[in-house]
Short mmCIF file of C-alpha atoms in Angstrom, two decimals:
data_model
loop_
_atom_site.label_atom_id
_atom_site.label_comp_id
_atom_site.label_asym_id
_atom_site.label_seq_id
_atom_site.Cartn_x
_atom_site.Cartn_y
_atom_site.Cartn_z
CA UNK N 665 104.81 72.15 60.95
CA UNK N 666 102.72 74.89 61.76
CA UNK N 667 103.04 76.62 65.27
CA UNK N 668 99.43 75.98 66.00
CA UNK N 669 100.24 72.20 64.88
CA UNK N 670 103.16 72.15 67.22
CA UNK N 671 100.94 73.70 70.06
CA UNK N 672 98.52 70.95 69.93
CA UNK N 673 101.05 68.22 70.02
CA UNK N 674 102.50 70.00 73.07
CA UNK N 675 98.76 70.26 74.81
CA UNK N 676 98.59 66.18 73.87
CA UNK N 677 101.75 65.59 75.28
CA UNK N 678 101.75 67.43 79.08
CA UNK N 679 97.92 65.29 78.85
CA UNK N 680 99.36 62.56 78.78
CA UNK N 681 102.13 62.72 80.91
CA UNK N 682 99.34 63.99 83.47
CA UNK N 683 97.00 61.02 83.05
CA UNK N 684 100.40 58.63 82.86
CA UNK N 685 101.56 60.54 86.18
CA UNK N 686 98.47 60.45 88.19
CA UNK N 687 98.05 56.77 87.38
CA UNK N 688 101.52 55.86 88.49
CA UNK N 689 100.91 58.06 91.54
CA UNK N 690 97.64 56.24 92.29
CA UNK N 691 99.52 52.75 91.84
CA UNK N 692 102.50 53.35 93.95
CA UNK N 693 100.07 54.58 97.61
CA UNK N 694 98.59 52.03 99.26
CA UNK N 695 95.48 51.98 99.75
CA UNK N 696 94.38 52.58 103.52
CA UNK N 697 90.93 53.80 104.66
CA UNK N 698 92.92 54.77 108.13
CA UNK N 699 92.20 59.24 108.26
CA UNK N 700 94.77 59.82 110.56
CA UNK N 701 97.01 58.41 107.78
CA UNK N 702 95.90 60.06 104.69
CA UNK N 703 96.26 63.39 106.46
CA UNK N 704 99.58 62.43 107.35
CA UNK N 705 100.56 61.84 103.79
CA UNK N 706 98.97 65.20 102.86
CA UNK N 707 100.90 67.14 105.70
CA UNK N 708 104.29 65.43 105.01
CA UNK N 709 103.29 66.32 101.12
CA UNK N 710 102.55 69.69 101.84
CA UNK N 711 105.26 70.43 104.34
CA UNK N 712 108.40 69.11 101.70
CA UNK N 713 106.86 71.70 99.23
CA UNK N 714 106.41 74.65 101.71
CA UNK N 715 110.55 73.66 102.89
CA UNK N 716 111.33 73.81 99.69
CA UNK N 717 109.86 77.63 99.16
CA UNK N 718 111.39 78.50 101.85
CA UNK N 719 114.36 77.41 101.17
CA UNK N 720 114.17 78.95 98.17
CA UNK N 721 116.60 82.14 98.12
CA UNK N 722 119.29 80.09 100.18
CA UNK N 723 119.48 77.14 97.52
CA UNK N 724 122.65 77.39 94.99
CA UNK N 725 121.22 78.44 91.29
CA UNK N 726 122.60 75.15 90.30
CA UNK N 727 120.94 73.01 92.95
CA UNK N 728 118.01 70.18 92.34
CA UNK N 729 115.45 71.55 95.25
CA UNK N 730 116.15 74.95 93.44
CA UNK N 731 115.74 73.66 90.13
CA UNK N 732 112.51 71.43 90.80
CA UNK N 733 111.19 74.63 92.54
CA UNK N 734 111.59 76.55 89.45
CA UNK N 735 110.13 74.19 87.40
CA UNK N 736 106.84 74.10 89.51
CA UNK N 737 106.55 77.41 89.50
CA UNK N 738 106.75 77.49 86.25
CA UNK N 739 103.99 75.31 86.08
CA UNK N 740 101.94 77.02 88.46
CA UNK N 741 102.09 80.43 85.84
CA UNK N 742 100.39 78.16 83.52
CA UNK N 743 98.08 76.27 85.23
CA UNK N 744 94.78 76.37 84.48
CA UNK N 745 92.56 79.91 85.11
CA UNK N 746 90.69 78.28 88.72
CA UNK N 747 89.33 80.92 90.95
CA UNK N 748 89.68 80.69 94.76
CA UNK N 749 86.56 81.77 97.44
CA UNK N 750 88.30 82.54 100.97
CA UNK N 751 86.09 81.53 103.94
CA UNK N 752 85.15 85.19 103.74
CA UNK N 753 83.62 84.71 100.01
CA UNK N 754 85.70 86.76 98.60
CA UNK N 755 86.71 85.81 94.99
CA UNK N 756 90.45 85.39 94.74
CA UNK N 757 92.04 85.10 90.76
CA UNK N 758 94.48 82.79 90.53
CA UNK N 759 96.91 85.27 88.97
CA UNK N 760 96.51 86.41 92.42
CA UNK N 761 97.56 83.57 93.91
CA UNK N 762 100.09 82.87 91.77
CA UNK N 763 101.92 86.14 92.11
CA UNK N 764 101.81 85.77 96.08
CA UNK N 765 104.08 82.95 95.84
CA UNK N 766 106.06 84.46 93.76
CA UNK N 767 106.38 87.93 95.90
CA UNK N 768 106.63 85.67 99.28
CA UNK N 769 109.09 83.20 98.40
CA UNK N 770 110.58 83.10 95.03
CA UNK N 771 112.28 87.13 94.62
CA UNK N 772 115.23 87.48 95.39
CA UNK N 773 114.87 90.52 97.82
CA UNK N 774 111.70 89.52 100.35
CA UNK N 775 109.41 91.81 101.19
CA UNK N 776 106.72 92.46 104.07
CA UNK N 777 104.09 90.72 104.30
CA UNK N 778 101.79 94.22 104.72
CA UNK N 779 103.12 95.40 101.08
CA UNK N 780 102.81 92.45 99.36
CA UNK N 781 99.09 92.25 100.85
CA UNK N 782 98.84 96.15 99.23
CA UNK N 783 100.47 95.20 96.05
CA UNK N 784 98.06 92.54 95.35
CA UNK N 785 94.51 94.39 96.96
CA UNK N 786 94.48 91.68 100.02
CA UNK N 787 92.77 93.55 102.80
CA UNK N 788 92.89 90.70 105.36
CA UNK N 789 95.51 88.98 106.97
CA UNK N 790 93.47 85.80 107.29
CA UNK N 791 93.16 86.05 103.00
CA UNK N 792 96.46 86.15 102.48
CA UNK N 793 96.80 82.68 104.61
CA UNK N 794 94.20 81.02 102.41
CA UNK N 795 95.56 82.16 99.43
CA UNK N 796 99.12 80.73 100.17
CA UNK N 797 97.61 77.59 101.35
CA UNK N 798 95.57 77.06 98.05
CA UNK N 799 99.27 77.84 96.22
CA UNK N 800 100.71 75.24 98.33
CA UNK N 801 97.80 72.97 97.82
CA UNK N 802 98.41 73.71 93.63
CA UNK N 803 102.55 73.20 94.09
CA UNK N 804 101.45 69.63 96.13
CA UNK N 805 98.84 68.84 93.26
CA UNK N 806 101.67 69.72 90.15
CA UNK N 807 104.87 67.54 92.45
CA UNK N 808 102.42 65.00 93.35
CA UNK N 809 100.41 64.30 89.98
CA UNK N 810 97.23 64.08 91.84
CA UNK N 811 94.88 65.81 93.69
CA UNK N 812 95.24 66.26 97.85
#
């Protein structure tokens, strides 16, 4: 089997696993029309992912939480290229979103917010916060397997 054929099989397997996970997650959710209940569930999922990110540096390398976040960050790096427009209309590439998550939460020695903004070319604090929130939304989607 050639490397190209193997890559094709891997892509097909990822696609099938994604669809099955999405269907399973949908089947396990209770249908509801209650908007506050839906918002509460979204907030709970975002808070869980944020807590994993915030605890990343203090977790032992072999802990379940750290391994989960390592895998999510790896998947996020491979996430399809998407752009993101902040509230000011400036285009923020996906690569910047991924790097911001890594610099803000994953690297061993934390950097100040101002230094991260300078490194990534982010000029406004509101853009920084919006990009962090979008990155967390990406991780929620990867973890739970469906859009929030």
